[in-house]
């Protein structure tokens, strides 16, 4: 008998390691596969999502450096799809090896995933997501004049390109993902938040933007009627007063209480905040659903109720 359906959102630490070579990243993924196999072994139906920040940044940098008439640079949406294929392949390879070692007879499938966004999303008027390499102010302004791209100064480290980060409206491949799950497959999907697209006069148009991985995972979990959204990061629980006097680990809280902490500014922008917001939204989307935030090595324990921050509607 199969347990609940779980969408597992892997943080960057599950993939990126060492010097960033293909070898070191696959080694990190092999270690991640050990943890995921323990969850699968207990019968959970699993969909795996993942980040792609460093990887898509490297692909973008490679495109910029190689840009010429002979090898024109590819746009950001295409680079995102490249990173999905690359990381999806690595996860497939390492998961397959681990499952065979554990005697688990399940197949793994990676899906290059498109995520529909609203072209009127206010994020398009206010690009905030930094991508790619750092430039001097002079270099950045020259590129802005030539291409129309938006650059901003980044915490004294130089100037970086910023792109919109719209909210996901729909995961376009969700029915395919749902069918694979129902037939016993382990699915890797929505890598890096998916490739952002919108519909225009019957066509699908790619967007120069980045969707937050946690929000895309939450939307996918809703659409495939998952029971649990398990967000794996670098800490065992979310905290209030993090690294301050009165620091407190959050274990089991309601979505209402979690919202109060969000309004107090307890969670850092760009790190814990989107994870908590995604867990809240998923818990509130249907009775009985819950969002869990914990570390990679505590994923199974959190599913079994032993640790992690668990957010429920009531």
PDB file of N, CA, C and O in Angstrom, residues 119-172:
ATOM      1  N   UNK A 119       1.172  37.501 -18.165  1.00  0.00           N
ATOM      2  CA  UNK A 119       2.016  38.559 -18.738  1.00  0.00           C
ATOM      3  C   UNK A 119       1.762  39.924 -18.103  1.00  0.00           C
ATOM      4  O   UNK A 119       2.573  40.840 -18.257  1.00  0.00           O
ATOM      5  N   UNK A 120       0.651  40.057 -17.357  1.00  0.00           N
ATOM      6  CA  UNK A 120       0.354  41.320 -16.655  1.00  0.00           C
ATOM      7  C   UNK A 120       0.799  41.278 -15.197  1.00  0.00           C
ATOM      8  O   UNK A 120       0.498  42.196 -14.424  1.00  0.00           O
ATOM      9  N   UNK A 121       1.518  40.219 -14.811  1.00  0.00           N
ATOM     10  CA  UNK A 121       2.041  40.133 -13.445  1.00  0.00           C
ATOM     11  C   UNK A 121       2.881  41.392 -13.155  1.00  0.00           C
ATOM     12  O   UNK A 121       3.738  41.775 -13.954  1.00  0.00           O
ATOM     13  N   UNK A 122       2.642  42.049 -12.004  1.00  0.00           N
ATOM     14  CA  UNK A 122       3.405  43.266 -11.693  1.00  0.00           C
ATOM     15  C   UNK A 122       4.915  43.066 -11.633  1.00  0.00           C
ATOM     16  O   UNK A 122       5.682  44.036 -11.726  1.00  0.00           O
ATOM     17  N   UNK A 123       5.365  41.813 -11.491  1.00  0.00           N
ATOM     18  CA  UNK A 123       6.808  41.543 -11.458  1.00  0.00           C
ATOM     19  C   UNK A 123       7.504  42.008 -12.730  1.00  0.00           C
ATOM     20  O   UNK A 123       8.690  42.358 -12.709  1.00  0.00           O
ATOM     21  N   UNK A 124       6.763  42.033 -13.855  1.00  0.00           N
ATOM     22  CA  UNK A 124       7.378  42.447 -15.115  1.00  0.00           C
ATOM     23  C   UNK A 124       7.707  43.944 -15.126  1.00  0.00           C
ATOM     24  O   UNK A 124       8.546  44.391 -15.910  1.00  0.00           O
ATOM     25  N   UNK A 125       7.038  44.704 -14.265  1.00  0.00           N
ATOM     26  CA  UNK A 125       7.317  46.142 -14.164  1.00  0.00           C
ATOM     27  C   UNK A 125       8.435  46.434 -13.168  1.00  0.00           C
ATOM     28  O   UNK A 125       8.937  47.551 -13.099  1.00  0.00           O
ATOM     29  N   UNK A 126       8.809  45.411 -12.399  1.00  0.00           N
ATOM     30  CA  UNK A 126       9.824  45.613 -11.357  1.00  0.00           C
ATOM     31  C   UNK A 126      10.747  44.402 -11.278  1.00  0.00           C
ATOM     32  O   UNK A 126      10.641  43.573 -10.372  1.00  0.00           O
ATOM     33  N   UNK A 127      11.677  44.255 -12.224  1.00  0.00           N
ATOM     34  CA  UNK A 127      12.602  43.106 -12.195  1.00  0.00           C
ATOM     35  C   UNK A 127      13.471  43.146 -10.935  1.00  0.00           C
ATOM     36  O   UNK A 127      14.053  44.181 -10.625  1.00  0.00           O
ATOM     37  N   UNK A 128      13.552  42.021 -10.239  1.00  0.00           N
ATOM     38  CA  UNK A 128      14.301  41.996  -8.970  1.00  0.00           C
ATOM     39  C   UNK A 128      15.262  40.819  -8.845  1.00  0.00           C
ATOM     40  O   UNK A 128      16.128  40.826  -7.972  1.00  0.00           O
ATOM     41  N   UNK A 129      15.135  39.816  -9.701  1.00  0.00           N
ATOM     42  CA  UNK A 129      15.909  38.590  -9.534  1.00  0.00           C
ATOM     43  C   UNK A 129      17.279  38.721 -10.210  1.00  0.00           C
ATOM     44  O   UNK A 129      17.375  38.774 -11.442  1.00  0.00           O
ATOM     45  N   UNK A 130      18.382  38.754  -9.439  1.00  0.00           N
ATOM     46  CA  UNK A 130      19.705  38.880 -10.072  1.00  0.00           C
ATOM     47  C   UNK A 130      20.148  37.577 -10.722  1.00  0.00           C
ATOM     48  O   UNK A 130      19.960  36.496 -10.154  1.00  0.00           O
ATOM     49  N   UNK A 131      20.710  37.678 -11.900  1.00  0.00           N
ATOM     50  CA  UNK A 131      21.218  36.499 -12.607  1.00  0.00           C
ATOM     51  C   UNK A 131      22.544  36.850 -13.273  1.00  0.00           C
ATOM     52  O   UNK A 131      22.845  38.015 -13.509  1.00  0.00           O
ATOM     53  N   UNK A 132      23.318  35.822 -13.584  1.00  0.00           N
ATOM     54  CA  UNK A 132      24.526  36.013 -14.377  1.00  0.00           C
ATOM     55  C   UNK A 132      25.673  36.665 -13.621  1.00  0.00           C
ATOM     56  O   UNK A 132      25.642  36.830 -12.402  1.00  0.00           O
ATOM     57  N   UNK A 133      26.713  37.069 -14.354  1.00  0.00           N
ATOM     58  CA  UNK A 133      27.959  37.570 -13.740  1.00  0.00           C
ATOM     59  C   UNK A 133      27.837  39.014 -13.260  1.00  0.00           C
ATOM     60  O   UNK A 133      26.880  39.721 -13.567  1.00  0.00           O
ATOM     61  N   UNK A 134      28.854  39.446 -12.514  1.00  0.00           N
ATOM     62  CA  UNK A 134      28.955  40.829 -12.058  1.00  0.00           C
ATOM     63  C   UNK A 134      29.712  41.662 -13.105  1.00  0.00           C
ATOM     64  O   UNK A 134      30.624  41.166 -13.765  1.00  0.00           O
ATOM     65  N   UNK A 135      29.299  42.932 -13.223  1.00  0.00           N
ATOM     66  CA  UNK A 135      29.949  43.862 -14.140  1.00  0.00           C
ATOM     67  C   UNK A 135      30.286  45.153 -13.400  1.00  0.00           C
ATOM     68  O   UNK A 135      29.696  45.457 -12.353  1.00  0.00           O
ATOM     69  N   UNK A 136      31.196  45.927 -13.968  1.00  0.00           N
ATOM     70  CA  UNK A 136      31.428  47.274 -13.452  1.00  0.00           C
ATOM     71  C   UNK A 136      30.239  48.140 -13.870  1.00  0.00           C
ATOM     72  O   UNK A 136      29.473  47.771 -14.779  1.00  0.00           O
ATOM     73  N   UNK A 137      30.106  49.287 -13.243  1.00  0.00           N
ATOM     74  CA  UNK A 137      29.001  50.191 -13.591  1.00  0.00           C
ATOM     75  C   UNK A 137      29.077  50.602 -15.058  1.00  0.00           C
ATOM     76  O   UNK A 137      28.058  50.636 -15.770  1.00  0.00           O
ATOM     77  N   UNK A 138      30.280  50.888 -15.520  1.00  0.00           N
ATOM     78  CA  UNK A 138      30.467  51.300 -16.913  1.00  0.00           C
ATOM     79  C   UNK A 138      30.046  50.198 -17.882  1.00  0.00           C
ATOM     80  O   UNK A 138      29.335  50.445 -18.870  1.00  0.00           O
ATOM     81  N   UNK A 139      30.474  48.959 -17.600  1.00  0.00           N
ATOM     82  CA  UNK A 139      30.113  47.829 -18.466  1.00  0.00           C
ATOM     83  C   UNK A 139      28.605  47.604 -18.462  1.00  0.00           C
ATOM     84  O   UNK A 139      27.987  47.371 -19.512  1.00  0.00           O
ATOM     85  N   UNK A 140      28.001  47.658 -17.256  1.00  0.00           N
ATOM     86  CA  UNK A 140      26.569  47.411 -17.135  1.00  0.00           C
ATOM     87  C   UNK A 140      25.758  48.441 -17.915  1.00  0.00           C
ATOM     88  O   UNK A 140      24.802  48.096 -18.631  1.00  0.00           O
ATOM     89  N   UNK A 141      26.143  49.708 -17.812  1.00  0.00           N
ATOM     90  CA  UNK A 141      25.391  50.762 -18.503  1.00  0.00           C
ATOM     91  C   UNK A 141      25.531  50.644 -20.016  1.00  0.00           C
ATOM     92  O   UNK A 141      24.586  50.920 -20.768  1.00  0.00           O
ATOM     93  N   UNK A 142      26.691  50.196 -20.461  1.00  0.00           N
ATOM     94  CA  UNK A 142      26.885  49.993 -21.902  1.00  0.00           C
ATOM     95  C   UNK A 142      25.981  48.875 -22.418  1.00  0.00           C
ATOM     96  O   UNK A 142      25.331  49.006 -23.464  1.00  0.00           O
ATOM     97  N   UNK A 143      25.902  47.767 -21.648  1.00  0.00           N
ATOM     98  CA  UNK A 143      25.037  46.643 -22.056  1.00  0.00           C
ATOM     99  C   UNK A 143      23.576  47.069 -22.031  1.00  0.00           C
ATOM    100  O   UNK A 143      22.790  46.695 -22.915  1.00  0.00           O
ATOM    101  N   UNK A 144      23.195  47.864 -21.024  1.00  0.00           N
ATOM    102  CA  UNK A 144      21.806  48.337 -20.947  1.00  0.00           C
ATOM    103  C   UNK A 144      21.448  49.170 -22.169  1.00  0.00           C
ATOM    104  O   UNK A 144      20.359  49.038 -22.740  1.00  0.00           O
ATOM    105  N   UNK A 145      22.369  50.034 -22.585  1.00  0.00           N
ATOM    106  CA  UNK A 145      22.121  50.872 -23.764  1.00  0.00           C
ATOM    107  C   UNK A 145      21.996  50.033 -25.035  1.00  0.00           C
ATOM    108  O   UNK A 145      21.172  50.314 -25.901  1.00  0.00           O
ATOM    109  N   UNK A 146      22.826  48.995 -25.126  1.00  0.00           N
ATOM    110  CA  UNK A 146      22.854  48.170 -26.342  1.00  0.00           C
ATOM    111  C   UNK A 146      21.703  47.185 -26.424  1.00  0.00           C
ATOM    112  O   UNK A 146      21.209  46.892 -27.513  1.00  0.00           O
ATOM    113  N   UNK A 147      21.281  46.660 -25.273  1.00  0.00           N
ATOM    114  CA  UNK A 147      20.306  45.553 -25.295  1.00  0.00           C
ATOM    115  C   UNK A 147      18.963  45.866 -24.643  1.00  0.00           C
ATOM    116  O   UNK A 147      17.990  45.152 -24.883  1.00  0.00           O
ATOM    117  N   UNK A 148      18.903  46.889 -23.792  1.00  0.00           N
ATOM    118  CA  UNK A 148      17.655  47.171 -23.074  1.00  0.00           C
ATOM    119  C   UNK A 148      17.480  46.336 -21.822  1.00  0.00           C
ATOM    120  O   UNK A 148      16.477  46.462 -21.113  1.00  0.00           O
ATOM    121  N   UNK A 149      18.461  45.467 -21.521  1.00  0.00           N
ATOM    122  CA  UNK A 149      18.399  44.675 -20.290  1.00  0.00           C
ATOM    123  C   UNK A 149      18.534  45.604 -19.082  1.00  0.00           C
ATOM    124  O   UNK A 149      19.086  46.696 -19.188  1.00  0.00           O
ATOM    125  N   UNK A 150      18.011  45.159 -17.932  1.00  0.00           N
ATOM    126  CA  UNK A 150      18.047  45.965 -16.712  1.00  0.00           C
ATOM    127  C   UNK A 150      19.152  45.450 -15.796  1.00  0.00           C
ATOM    128  O   UNK A 150      19.226  44.244 -15.510  1.00  0.00           O
ATOM    129  N   UNK A 151      20.009  46.359 -15.336  1.00  0.00           N
ATOM    130  CA  UNK A 151      21.084  46.013 -14.393  1.00  0.00           C
ATOM    131  C   UNK A 151      20.931  46.869 -13.137  1.00  0.00           C
ATOM    132  O   UNK A 151      20.490  48.021 -13.212  1.00  0.00           O
ATOM    133  N   UNK A 152      21.312  46.295 -12.001  1.00  0.00           N
ATOM    134  CA  UNK A 152      21.296  47.034 -10.748  1.00  0.00           C
ATOM    135  C   UNK A 152      22.544  46.703  -9.940  1.00  0.00           C
ATOM    136  O   UNK A 152      23.089  45.611 -10.048  1.00  0.00           O
ATOM    137  N   UNK A 153      22.941  47.653  -9.108  1.00  0.00           N
ATOM    138  CA  UNK A 153      24.081  47.428  -8.218  1.00  0.00           C
ATOM    139  C   UNK A 153      23.685  46.416  -7.151  1.00  0.00           C
ATOM    140  O   UNK A 153      22.583  46.463  -6.613  1.00  0.00           O
ATOM    141  N   UNK A 154      24.578  45.456  -6.883  1.00  0.00           N
ATOM    142  CA  UNK A 154      24.252  44.343  -5.996  1.00  0.00           C
ATOM    143  C   UNK A 154      25.162  44.346  -4.765  1.00  0.00           C
ATOM    144  O   UNK A 154      26.256  43.793  -4.780  1.00  0.00           O
ATOM    145  N   UNK A 155      24.694  44.988  -3.698  1.00  0.00           N
ATOM    146  CA  UNK A 155      25.335  44.930  -2.371  1.00  0.00           C
ATOM    147  C   UNK A 155      26.830  45.228  -2.398  1.00  0.00           C
ATOM    148  O   UNK A 155      27.616  44.582  -1.708  1.00  0.00           O
ATOM    149  N   UNK A 156      27.219  46.174  -3.233  1.00  0.00           N
ATOM    150  CA  UNK A 156      28.620  46.575  -3.273  1.00  0.00           C
ATOM    151  C   UNK A 156      29.538  45.624  -4.007  1.00  0.00           C
ATOM    152  O   UNK A 156      30.749  45.840  -4.051  1.00  0.00           O
ATOM    153  N   UNK A 157      28.954  44.578  -4.605  1.00  0.00           N
ATOM    154  CA  UNK A 157      29.786  43.571  -5.284  1.00  0.00           C
ATOM    155  C   UNK A 157      29.916  43.825  -6.783  1.00  0.00           C
ATOM    156  O   UNK A 157      30.629  43.110  -7.475  1.00  0.00           O
ATOM    157  N   UNK A 158      29.204  44.808  -7.282  1.00  0.00           N
ATOM    158  CA  UNK A 158      29.194  45.067  -8.712  1.00  0.00           C
ATOM    159  C   UNK A 158      27.761  45.160  -9.217  1.00  0.00           C
ATOM    160  O   UNK A 158      26.807  45.150  -8.439  1.00  0.00           O
ATOM    161  N   UNK A 159      27.627  45.258 -10.535  1.00  0.00           N
ATOM    162  CA  UNK A 159      26.306  45.365 -11.164  1.00  0.00           C
ATOM    163  C   UNK A 159      25.928  44.023 -11.782  1.00  0.00           C
ATOM    164  O   UNK A 159      26.765  43.347 -12.386  1.00  0.00           O
ATOM    165  N   UNK A 160      24.666  43.644 -11.604  1.00  0.00           N
ATOM    166  CA  UNK A 160      24.175  42.380 -12.190  1.00  0.00           C
ATOM    167  C   UNK A 160      22.866  42.631 -12.928  1.00  0.00           C
ATOM    168  O   UNK A 160      22.093  43.532 -12.568  1.00  0.00           O
ATOM    169  N   UNK A 161      22.638  41.809 -13.899  1.00  0.00           N
ATOM    170  CA  UNK A 161      21.355  41.868 -14.595  1.00  0.00           C
ATOM    171  C   UNK A 161      20.257  41.386 -13.654  1.00  0.00           C
ATOM    172  O   UNK A 161      20.457  40.433 -12.898  1.00  0.00           O
ATOM    173  N   UNK A 162      19.103  42.045 -13.695  1.00  0.00           N
ATOM    174  CA  UNK A 162      17.938  41.596 -12.924  1.00  0.00           C
ATOM    175  C   UNK A 162      16.789  41.319 -13.889  1.00  0.00           C
ATOM    176  O   UNK A 162      16.616  42.021 -14.888  1.00  0.00           O
ATOM    177  N   UNK A 163      16.035  40.273 -13.589  1.00  0.00           N
ATOM    178  CA  UNK A 163      14.904  39.872 -14.438  1.00  0.00           C
ATOM    179  C   UNK A 163      13.665  39.717 -13.569  1.00  0.00           C
ATOM    180  O   UNK A 163      13.748  39.588 -12.346  1.00  0.00           O
ATOM    181  N   UNK A 164      12.482  39.704 -14.184  1.00  0.00           N
ATOM    182  CA  UNK A 164      11.251  39.537 -13.419  1.00  0.00           C
ATOM    183  C   UNK A 164      11.156  38.147 -12.790  1.00  0.00           C
ATOM    184  O   UNK A 164      11.714  37.173 -13.298  1.00  0.00           O
ATOM    185  N   UNK A 165      10.440  38.070 -11.658  1.00  0.00           N
ATOM    186  CA  UNK A 165      10.174  36.791 -11.013  1.00  0.00           C
ATOM    187  C   UNK A 165       8.656  36.662 -10.792  1.00  0.00           C
ATOM    188  O   UNK A 165       8.161  36.832  -9.675  1.00  0.00           O
ATOM    189  N   UNK A 166       7.910  36.362 -11.872  1.00  0.00           N
ATOM    190  CA  UNK A 166       6.453  36.292 -11.767  1.00  0.00           C
ATOM    191  C   UNK A 166       5.986  35.057 -10.999  1.00  0.00           C
ATOM    192  O   UNK A 166       6.722  34.072 -10.894  1.00  0.00           O
ATOM    193  N   UNK A 167       4.776  35.119 -10.467  1.00  0.00           N
ATOM    194  CA  UNK A 167       4.198  33.984  -9.749  1.00  0.00           C
ATOM    195  C   UNK A 167       3.672  32.956 -10.756  1.00  0.00           C
ATOM    196  O   UNK A 167       3.129  33.320 -11.806  1.00  0.00           O
ATOM    197  N   UNK A 168       3.797  31.670 -10.447  1.00  0.00           N
ATOM    198  CA  UNK A 168       3.268  30.640 -11.354  1.00  0.00           C
ATOM    199  C   UNK A 168       1.744  30.610 -11.337  1.00  0.00           C
ATOM    200  O   UNK A 168       1.127  30.740 -10.276  1.00  0.00           O
ATOM    201  N   UNK A 169       1.150  30.458 -12.499  1.00  0.00           N
ATOM    202  CA  UNK A 169      -0.306  30.345 -12.628  1.00  0.00           C
ATOM    203  C   UNK A 169      -0.706  28.889 -12.844  1.00  0.00           C
ATOM    204  O   UNK A 169      -1.678  28.395 -12.276  1.00  0.00           O
ATOM    205  N   UNK A 170       0.092  28.182 -13.654  1.00  0.00           N
ATOM    206  CA  UNK A 170      -0.236  26.790 -13.997  1.00  0.00           C
ATOM    207  C   UNK A 170       1.030  26.057 -14.413  1.00  0.00           C
ATOM    208  O   UNK A 170       1.905  26.635 -15.071  1.00  0.00           O
ATOM    209  N   UNK A 171       1.139  24.798 -14.014  1.00  0.00           N
ATOM    210  CA  UNK A 171       2.230  23.932 -14.485  1.00  0.00           C
ATOM    211  C   UNK A 171       1.714  23.217 -15.726  1.00  0.00           C
ATOM    212  O   UNK A 171       0.779  22.401 -15.648  1.00  0.00           O
ATOM    213  N   UNK A 172       2.259  23.509 -16.875  1.00  0.00           N
ATOM    214  CA  UNK A 172       1.651  23.040 -18.120  1.00  0.00           C
ATOM    215  C   UNK A 172       1.686  21.522 -18.279  1.00  0.00           C
ATOM    216  O   UNK A 172       0.811  20.939 -18.901  1.00  0.00           O
TER     217      UNK A 172
END
